[in-house]
Amino acid sequence: KSCSSLLQGAGRPCGRLACGAATSLLLSRGRAVRLRWGSTGDPSAPPVLLPDVVVTPTRVVQVAAGEAHALLLTEGPEPRVYSVGNNEYGQLGLGDAALRRDSGQGLEVTGLPPSTQISSLACGGHVSMALSRRGEVWAWGRNEESGVLGQGGLPVACVPSPVPVVGLRRKVRAAQVATTGWTALCISHLGAVYSWGGGLCGAHGHGHQEDEPSAKAVRALEGVAVA
């Protein structure tokens, strides 16, 4: 379908939005439309909107956007994850941090096979995250100095393939996950809140401003069931 027909249909109750610093996406009729600003070549002319449809083999049910990359979740009994955009920190989850020509084709994140049963996605900055139906949280991309990928004291600059968040694995069944690209949080199926990563301004809620490279329960919210 053309971008124009998909955008015209976006006025109906049909989709979700995802916004990042340099890319935004609209989900319409099972297709992810990427919205970016570009130039006509005339330096005196204002920027123009350049929408394009990210190509995937099946219908898209969720989109998430980071600074300049995006994740897409497709439907089916065995959902698959695709990525598109910049990859300088391995945020596309393709096993490397190689630059790729952005053709608008969704690239499958093979490190999350259909058997993983991914149910939702989250992006922030140069970081990507995925949540499985079993409550497992996977992360990849730029680890930052804050340890936002939740790999403990592992001194790595970037992780180009999905890895489980160490402090949650086999301990917490997550129901929701979110990240800014510097700090990350998740809610367990029991309503408990866990966070890790950057502590600037107390962003992780642990009562101090030091970074936390491993997931920890937010004690200030103990006893509060967060939905």
PDB file of C-alpha atoms in Angstrom:
ATOM      1  CA  LYS A   1       0.000   0.000   0.000  1.00  0.00           C
ATOM      2  CA  SER A   2       1.130   3.559  -0.659  1.00  0.00           C
ATOM      3  CA  CYS A   3       2.128   5.881   2.171  1.00  0.00           C
ATOM      4  CA  SER A   4      -0.664   8.286   1.230  1.00  0.00           C
ATOM      5  CA  SER A   5      -3.391   5.654   1.578  1.00  0.00           C
ATOM      6  CA  LEU A   6      -1.980   4.451   4.891  1.00  0.00           C
ATOM      7  CA  LEU A   7      -1.744   7.987   6.245  1.00  0.00           C
ATOM      8  CA  GLN A   8      -5.307   8.733   5.132  1.00  0.00           C
ATOM      9  CA  GLY A   9      -6.451   5.673   7.053  1.00  0.00           C
ATOM     10  CA  ALA A  10      -4.623   6.797  10.179  1.00  0.00           C
ATOM     11  CA  GLY A  11      -7.587   8.971  11.134  1.00  0.00           C
ATOM     12  CA  ARG A  12      -9.465   5.815  12.029  1.00  0.00           C
ATOM     13  CA  PRO A  13      -8.898   4.033  15.351  1.00  0.00           C
ATOM     14  CA  CYS A  14      -6.188   1.830  13.946  1.00  0.00           C
ATOM     15  CA  GLY A  15      -2.720   2.373  15.176  1.00  0.00           C
ATOM     16  CA  ARG A  16      -0.004   3.282  17.561  1.00  0.00           C
ATOM     17  CA  LEU A  17       2.656   5.938  17.473  1.00  0.00           C
ATOM     18  CA  ALA A  18       6.311   5.787  18.435  1.00  0.00           C
ATOM     19  CA  CYS A  19       8.602   8.812  18.514  1.00  0.00           C
ATOM     20  CA  GLY A  20      12.364   9.205  18.699  1.00  0.00           C
ATOM     21  CA  ALA A  21      14.777  12.102  18.300  1.00  0.00           C
ATOM     22  CA  ALA A  22      15.313  11.568  14.571  1.00  0.00           C
ATOM     23  CA  THR A  23      12.569   9.141  13.549  1.00  0.00           C
ATOM     24  CA  SER A  24       8.890   8.554  14.293  1.00  0.00           C
ATOM     25  CA  LEU A  25       6.546   5.764  13.262  1.00  0.00           C
ATOM     26  CA  LEU A  26       2.827   5.389  12.769  1.00  0.00           C
ATOM     27  CA  LEU A  27       1.169   1.995  12.747  1.00  0.00           C
ATOM     28  CA  SER A  28      -1.661   1.911  10.221  1.00  0.00           C
ATOM     29  CA  ARG A  29      -3.520  -1.125   8.812  1.00  0.00           C
ATOM     30  CA  GLY A  30      -0.769  -3.474   9.913  1.00  0.00           C
ATOM     31  CA  ARG A  31       1.990  -1.461   8.274  1.00  0.00           C
ATOM     32  CA  ALA A  32       4.654   0.707   9.917  1.00  0.00           C
ATOM     33  CA  VAL A  33       4.964   4.128   8.282  1.00  0.00           C
ATOM     34  CA  ARG A  34       8.194   5.912   9.137  1.00  0.00           C
ATOM     35  CA  LEU A  35       7.940   9.701   9.292  1.00  0.00           C
ATOM     36  CA  ARG A  36      11.113  11.686   8.667  1.00  0.00           C
ATOM     37  CA  TRP A  37      11.917  15.218   7.605  1.00  0.00           C
ATOM     38  CA  GLY A  38      14.096  15.798   4.587  1.00  0.00           C
ATOM     39  CA  SER A  39      15.277  18.426   2.158  1.00  0.00           C
ATOM     40  CA  THR A  40      14.129  19.169  -1.375  1.00  0.00           C
ATOM     41  CA  GLY A  41      17.653  20.248  -2.291  1.00  0.00           C
ATOM     42  CA  ASP A  42      16.720  23.924  -2.209  1.00  0.00           C
ATOM     43  CA  PRO A  43      18.471  25.478   0.828  1.00  0.00           C
ATOM     44  CA  SER A  44      15.845  28.215   0.998  1.00  0.00           C
ATOM     45  CA  ALA A  45      12.900  25.789   1.071  1.00  0.00           C
ATOM     46  CA  PRO A  46      11.461  24.472   4.344  1.00  0.00           C
ATOM     47  CA  PRO A  47      11.894  20.792   5.242  1.00  0.00           C
ATOM     48  CA  VAL A  48       9.378  18.366   3.785  1.00  0.00           C
ATOM     49  CA  LEU A  49       7.822  15.256   5.330  1.00  0.00           C
ATOM     50  CA  LEU A  50       9.194  12.073   3.753  1.00  0.00           C
ATOM     51  CA  PRO A  51       7.063   9.079   4.829  1.00  0.00           C
ATOM     52  CA  ASP A  52       8.036   5.560   3.841  1.00  0.00           C
ATOM     53  CA  VAL A  53       6.614   2.136   4.651  1.00  0.00           C
ATOM     54  CA  VAL A  54       8.997  -0.233   6.446  1.00  0.00           C
ATOM     55  CA  VAL A  55       8.760  -3.517   4.560  1.00  0.00           C
ATOM     56  CA  THR A  56       7.984  -6.648   6.614  1.00  0.00           C
ATOM     57  CA  PRO A  57       6.619 -10.018   5.453  1.00  0.00           C
ATOM     58  CA  THR A  58       3.596  -9.964   7.785  1.00  0.00           C
ATOM     59  CA  ARG A  59       1.416  -7.442   9.595  1.00  0.00           C
ATOM     60  CA  VAL A  60       3.012  -5.243  12.234  1.00  0.00           C
ATOM     61  CA  VAL A  61       1.293  -5.057  15.642  1.00  0.00           C
ATOM     62  CA  GLN A  62       3.716  -2.808  17.557  1.00  0.00           C
ATOM     63  CA  VAL A  63       6.395  -0.219  16.844  1.00  0.00           C
ATOM     64  CA  ALA A  64       9.044   1.324  19.096  1.00  0.00           C
ATOM     65  CA  ALA A  65      11.474   4.140  18.247  1.00  0.00           C
ATOM     66  CA  GLY A  66      14.899   5.083  19.566  1.00  0.00           C
ATOM     67  CA  GLU A  67      17.008   8.065  18.612  1.00  0.00           C
ATOM     68  CA  ALA A  68      17.497   6.970  15.000  1.00  0.00           C
ATOM     69  CA  HIS A  69      16.382   3.344  14.857  1.00  0.00           C
ATOM     70  CA  ALA A  70      13.153   1.432  15.328  1.00  0.00           C
ATOM     71  CA  LEU A  71      11.828  -2.007  16.220  1.00  0.00           C
ATOM     72  CA  LEU A  72       8.732  -3.678  14.788  1.00  0.00           C
ATOM     73  CA  LEU A  73       6.822  -6.678  16.130  1.00  0.00           C
ATOM     74  CA  THR A  74       4.846  -8.750  13.642  1.00  0.00           C
ATOM     75  CA  GLU A  75       1.748 -10.790  14.408  1.00  0.00           C
ATOM     76  CA  GLY A  76       1.251 -14.511  14.388  1.00  0.00           C
ATOM     77  CA  PRO A  77       1.449 -17.549  16.645  1.00  0.00           C
ATOM     78  CA  GLU A  78       5.228 -17.118  16.421  1.00  0.00           C
ATOM     79  CA  PRO A  79       5.821 -13.337  16.477  1.00  0.00           C
ATOM     80  CA  ARG A  80       9.003 -11.975  14.949  1.00  0.00           C
ATOM     81  CA  VAL A  81      11.027  -8.825  15.650  1.00  0.00           C
ATOM     82  CA  TYR A  82      12.410  -6.599  12.879  1.00  0.00           C
ATOM     83  CA  SER A  83      14.635  -3.531  13.077  1.00  0.00           C
ATOM     84  CA  VAL A  84      15.459  -0.602  10.824  1.00  0.00           C
ATOM     85  CA  GLY A  85      17.640   2.509  10.975  1.00  0.00           C
ATOM     86  CA  ASN A  86      21.050   3.305  12.436  1.00  0.00           C
ATOM     87  CA  ASN A  87      23.266   0.556  13.819  1.00  0.00           C
ATOM     88  CA  GLU A  88      26.464   2.216  15.058  1.00  0.00           C
ATOM     89  CA  TYR A  89      26.068   0.638  18.518  1.00  0.00           C
ATOM     90  CA  GLY A  90      24.486  -2.633  17.444  1.00  0.00           C
ATOM     91  CA  GLN A  91      21.013  -1.361  18.334  1.00  0.00           C
ATOM     92  CA  LEU A  92      19.470  -3.230  15.389  1.00  0.00           C
ATOM     93  CA  GLY A  93      20.336  -6.517  17.103  1.00  0.00           C
ATOM     94  CA  LEU A  94      21.967  -8.093  14.047  1.00  0.00           C
ATOM     95  CA  GLY A  95      25.095  -9.365  15.776  1.00  0.00           C
ATOM     96  CA  ASP A  96      27.384  -6.505  14.754  1.00  0.00           C
ATOM     97  CA  ALA A  97      27.720  -2.734  14.787  1.00  0.00           C
ATOM     98  CA  ALA A  98      28.294  -2.429  11.037  1.00  0.00           C
ATOM     99  CA  LEU A  99      26.758   0.473   9.144  1.00  0.00           C
ATOM    100  CA  ARG A 100      24.048  -0.616   6.728  1.00  0.00           C
ATOM    101  CA  ARG A 101      22.310   1.118   3.886  1.00  0.00           C
ATOM    102  CA  ASP A 102      18.837   1.992   5.095  1.00  0.00           C
ATOM    103  CA  SER A 103      16.595   0.692   2.312  1.00  0.00           C
ATOM    104  CA  GLY A 104      13.416   0.707   4.373  1.00  0.00           C
ATOM    105  CA  GLN A 105      13.477  -3.089   4.612  1.00  0.00           C
ATOM    106  CA  GLY A 106      12.886  -4.469   8.093  1.00  0.00           C
ATOM    107  CA  LEU A 107      15.784  -6.716   9.154  1.00  0.00           C
ATOM    108  CA  GLU A 108      14.871  -9.714  11.289  1.00  0.00           C
ATOM    109  CA  VAL A 109      16.454  -9.882  14.741  1.00  0.00           C
ATOM    110  CA  THR A 110      17.401 -13.547  14.537  1.00  0.00           C
ATOM    111  CA  GLY A 111      18.726 -13.526  18.096  1.00  0.00           C
ATOM    112  CA  LEU A 112      15.050 -13.492  19.123  1.00  0.00           C
ATOM    113  CA  PRO A 113      13.670 -16.545  17.299  1.00  0.00           C
ATOM    114  CA  PRO A 114       9.896 -17.104  17.143  1.00  0.00           C
ATOM    115  CA  SER A 115      10.183 -19.590  20.027  1.00  0.00           C
ATOM    116  CA  THR A 116      11.131 -16.654  22.289  1.00  0.00           C
ATOM    117  CA  GLN A 117       7.492 -15.494  22.003  1.00  0.00           C
ATOM    118  CA  ILE A 118       8.161 -11.739  22.152  1.00  0.00           C
ATOM    119  CA  SER A 119       5.082  -9.767  23.205  1.00  0.00           C
ATOM    120  CA  SER A 120       6.261  -6.131  23.334  1.00  0.00           C
ATOM    121  CA  LEU A 121       9.166  -3.836  22.487  1.00  0.00           C
ATOM    122  CA  ALA A 122      10.844  -0.729  23.905  1.00  0.00           C
ATOM    123  CA  CYS A 123      13.509   1.642  22.584  1.00  0.00           C
ATOM    124  CA  GLY A 124      15.310   4.699  23.880  1.00  0.00           C
ATOM    125  CA  GLY A 125      18.435   6.432  22.640  1.00  0.00           C
ATOM    126  CA  HIS A 126      20.628   3.722  21.110  1.00  0.00           C
ATOM    127  CA  VAL A 127      19.085   0.943  23.219  1.00  0.00           C
ATOM    128  CA  SER A 128      16.581  -1.754  22.263  1.00  0.00           C
ATOM    129  CA  MET A 129      14.571  -4.020  24.565  1.00  0.00           C
ATOM    130  CA  ALA A 130      12.072  -6.824  24.124  1.00  0.00           C
ATOM    131  CA  LEU A 131       9.713  -8.582  26.519  1.00  0.00           C
ATOM    132  CA  SER A 132       8.599 -12.184  26.061  1.00  0.00           C
ATOM    133  CA  ARG A 133       5.243 -13.696  26.964  1.00  0.00           C
ATOM    134  CA  ARG A 134       7.075 -15.630  29.685  1.00  0.00           C
ATOM    135  CA  GLY A 135       8.183 -12.359  31.277  1.00  0.00           C
ATOM    136  CA  GLU A 136      11.812 -12.417  30.116  1.00  0.00           C
ATOM    137  CA  VAL A 137      13.478  -9.079  29.326  1.00  0.00           C
ATOM    138  CA  TRP A 138      16.080  -8.880  26.550  1.00  0.00           C
ATOM    139  CA  ALA A 139      18.336  -5.880  25.850  1.00  0.00           C
ATOM    140  CA  TRP A 140      20.923  -4.833  23.281  1.00  0.00           C
ATOM    141  CA  GLY A 141      22.621  -1.760  21.811  1.00  0.00           C
ATOM    142  CA  ARG A 142      24.737   0.886  23.533  1.00  0.00           C
ATOM    143  CA  ASN A 143      25.484   0.041  27.148  1.00  0.00           C
ATOM    144  CA  GLU A 144      26.403   3.642  28.018  1.00  0.00           C
ATOM    145  CA  GLU A 145      28.426   4.311  31.161  1.00  0.00           C
ATOM    146  CA  SER A 146      25.266   3.770  33.170  1.00  0.00           C
ATOM    147  CA  GLY A 147      24.989   0.043  32.438  1.00  0.00           C
ATOM    148  CA  VAL A 148      21.502   0.473  30.984  1.00  0.00           C
ATOM    149  CA  LEU A 149      21.605  -2.999  29.391  1.00  0.00           C
ATOM    150  CA  GLY A 150      21.519  -4.532  32.877  1.00  0.00           C
ATOM    151  CA  GLN A 151      24.609  -6.699  32.470  1.00  0.00           C
ATOM    152  CA  GLY A 152      26.073  -5.967  35.901  1.00  0.00           C
ATOM    153  CA  GLY A 153      29.675  -4.824  35.998  1.00  0.00           C
ATOM    154  CA  LEU A 154      30.413  -6.191  32.531  1.00  0.00           C
ATOM    155  CA  PRO A 155      32.643  -3.482  30.951  1.00  0.00           C
ATOM    156  CA  VAL A 156      31.227  -3.448  27.432  1.00  0.00           C
ATOM    157  CA  ALA A 157      30.469  -0.407  25.292  1.00  0.00           C
ATOM    158  CA  CYS A 158      27.831  -2.122  23.190  1.00  0.00           C
ATOM    159  CA  VAL A 159      26.042  -5.439  22.843  1.00  0.00           C
ATOM    160  CA  PRO A 160      24.953  -6.111  19.237  1.00  0.00           C
ATOM    161  CA  SER A 161      22.733  -9.139  19.954  1.00  0.00           C
ATOM    162  CA  PRO A 162      19.849  -9.604  22.405  1.00  0.00           C
ATOM    163  CA  VAL A 163      20.939 -10.716  25.885  1.00  0.00           C
ATOM    164  CA  PRO A 164      18.790 -11.329  28.986  1.00  0.00           C
ATOM    165  CA  VAL A 165      18.854  -8.665  31.691  1.00  0.00           C
ATOM    166  CA  VAL A 166      20.933 -10.493  34.280  1.00  0.00           C
ATOM    167  CA  GLY A 167      19.276  -9.301  37.475  1.00  0.00           C
ATOM    168  CA  LEU A 168      15.812 -10.311  36.278  1.00  0.00           C
ATOM    169  CA  ARG A 169      16.490 -13.680  34.688  1.00  0.00           C
ATOM    170  CA  ARG A 170      14.719 -16.547  36.478  1.00  0.00           C
ATOM    171  CA  LYS A 171      13.845 -14.155  39.323  1.00  0.00           C
ATOM    172  CA  VAL A 172      11.245 -11.748  37.964  1.00  0.00           C
ATOM    173  CA  ARG A 173       8.391 -12.276  35.538  1.00  0.00           C
ATOM    174  CA  ALA A 174       8.138  -8.901  33.836  1.00  0.00           C
ATOM    175  CA  ALA A 175       4.867  -7.538  32.497  1.00  0.00           C
ATOM    176  CA  GLN A 176       6.114  -4.253  31.050  1.00  0.00           C
ATOM    177  CA  VAL A 177       9.481  -2.691  30.202  1.00  0.00           C
ATOM    178  CA  ALA A 178      10.582   0.838  29.283  1.00  0.00           C
ATOM    179  CA  THR A 179      13.861   2.648  28.686  1.00  0.00           C
ATOM    180  CA  THR A 180      15.137   6.146  28.022  1.00  0.00           C
ATOM    181  CA  GLY A 181      18.406   4.770  26.655  1.00  0.00           C
ATOM    182  CA  TRP A 182      20.132   5.742  29.910  1.00  0.00           C
ATOM    183  CA  THR A 183      17.836   4.232  32.541  1.00  0.00           C
ATOM    184  CA  ALA A 184      15.458   1.269  32.291  1.00  0.00           C
ATOM    185  CA  LEU A 185      12.508   0.043  34.327  1.00  0.00           C
ATOM    186  CA  CYS A 186      10.181  -2.920  34.368  1.00  0.00           C
ATOM    187  CA  ILE A 187       7.017  -3.901  36.228  1.00  0.00           C
ATOM    188  CA  SER A 188       6.628  -7.482  37.400  1.00  0.00           C
ATOM    189  CA  HIS A 189       3.406  -9.465  37.015  1.00  0.00           C
ATOM    190  CA  LEU A 190       2.859  -8.840  40.758  1.00  0.00           C
ATOM    191  CA  GLY A 191       3.125  -5.057  40.361  1.00  0.00           C
ATOM    192  CA  ALA A 192       6.658  -4.620  41.738  1.00  0.00           C
ATOM    193  CA  VAL A 193       8.955  -2.078  40.029  1.00  0.00           C
ATOM    194  CA  TYR A 194      12.572  -2.825  39.135  1.00  0.00           C
ATOM    195  CA  SER A 195      15.059  -0.414  37.616  1.00  0.00           C
ATOM    196  CA  TRP A 196      18.670  -0.207  36.493  1.00  0.00           C
ATOM    197  CA  GLY A 197      21.029   2.111  34.625  1.00  0.00           C
ATOM    198  CA  GLY A 198      21.619   5.819  35.085  1.00  0.00           C
ATOM    199  CA  GLY A 199      20.917   7.438  38.443  1.00  0.00           C
ATOM    200  CA  LEU A 200      21.345  11.090  37.490  1.00  0.00           C
ATOM    201  CA  CYS A 201      18.687  13.130  39.326  1.00  0.00           C
ATOM    202  CA  GLY A 202      17.567   9.879  40.971  1.00  0.00           C
ATOM    203  CA  ALA A 203      16.038   8.633  37.733  1.00  0.00           C
ATOM    204  CA  HIS A 204      16.143   4.968  38.789  1.00  0.00           C
ATOM    205  CA  GLY A 205      14.350   5.668  42.087  1.00  0.00           C
ATOM    206  CA  HIS A 206      16.917   4.043  44.390  1.00  0.00           C
ATOM    207  CA  GLY A 207      17.432   7.108  46.560  1.00  0.00           C
ATOM    208  CA  HIS A 208      20.830   8.134  45.200  1.00  0.00           C
ATOM    209  CA  GLN A 209      22.409   9.328  41.955  1.00  0.00           C
ATOM    210  CA  GLU A 210      24.922   6.549  41.367  1.00  0.00           C
ATOM    211  CA  ASP A 211      24.441   4.280  38.367  1.00  0.00           C
ATOM    212  CA  GLU A 212      23.008   0.805  38.931  1.00  0.00           C
ATOM    213  CA  PRO A 213      24.248  -1.673  36.289  1.00  0.00           C
ATOM    214  CA  SER A 214      22.064  -4.482  37.691  1.00  0.00           C
ATOM    215  CA  ALA A 215      18.292  -4.586  38.072  1.00  0.00           C
ATOM    216  CA  LYS A 216      17.081  -3.854  41.606  1.00  0.00           C
ATOM    217  CA  ALA A 217      13.666  -3.515  43.189  1.00  0.00           C
ATOM    218  CA  VAL A 218      12.633   0.090  43.851  1.00  0.00           C
ATOM    219  CA  ARG A 219      12.204  -0.085  47.627  1.00  0.00           C
ATOM    220  CA  ALA A 220      10.221   3.138  47.849  1.00  0.00           C
ATOM    221  CA  LEU A 221       7.444   1.391  45.934  1.00  0.00           C
ATOM    222  CA  GLU A 222       7.425  -1.859  47.901  1.00  0.00           C
ATOM    223  CA  GLY A 223       3.882  -2.708  48.887  1.00  0.00           C
ATOM    224  CA  VAL A 224       2.475  -0.524  46.105  1.00  0.00           C
ATOM    225  CA  ALA A 225       0.946  -2.574  43.295  1.00  0.00           C
ATOM    226  CA  VAL A 226       1.819  -0.727  40.100  1.00  0.00           C
ATOM    227  CA  ALA A 227      -0.311  -1.628  37.094  1.00  0.00           C
TER     228      ALA A 227
END
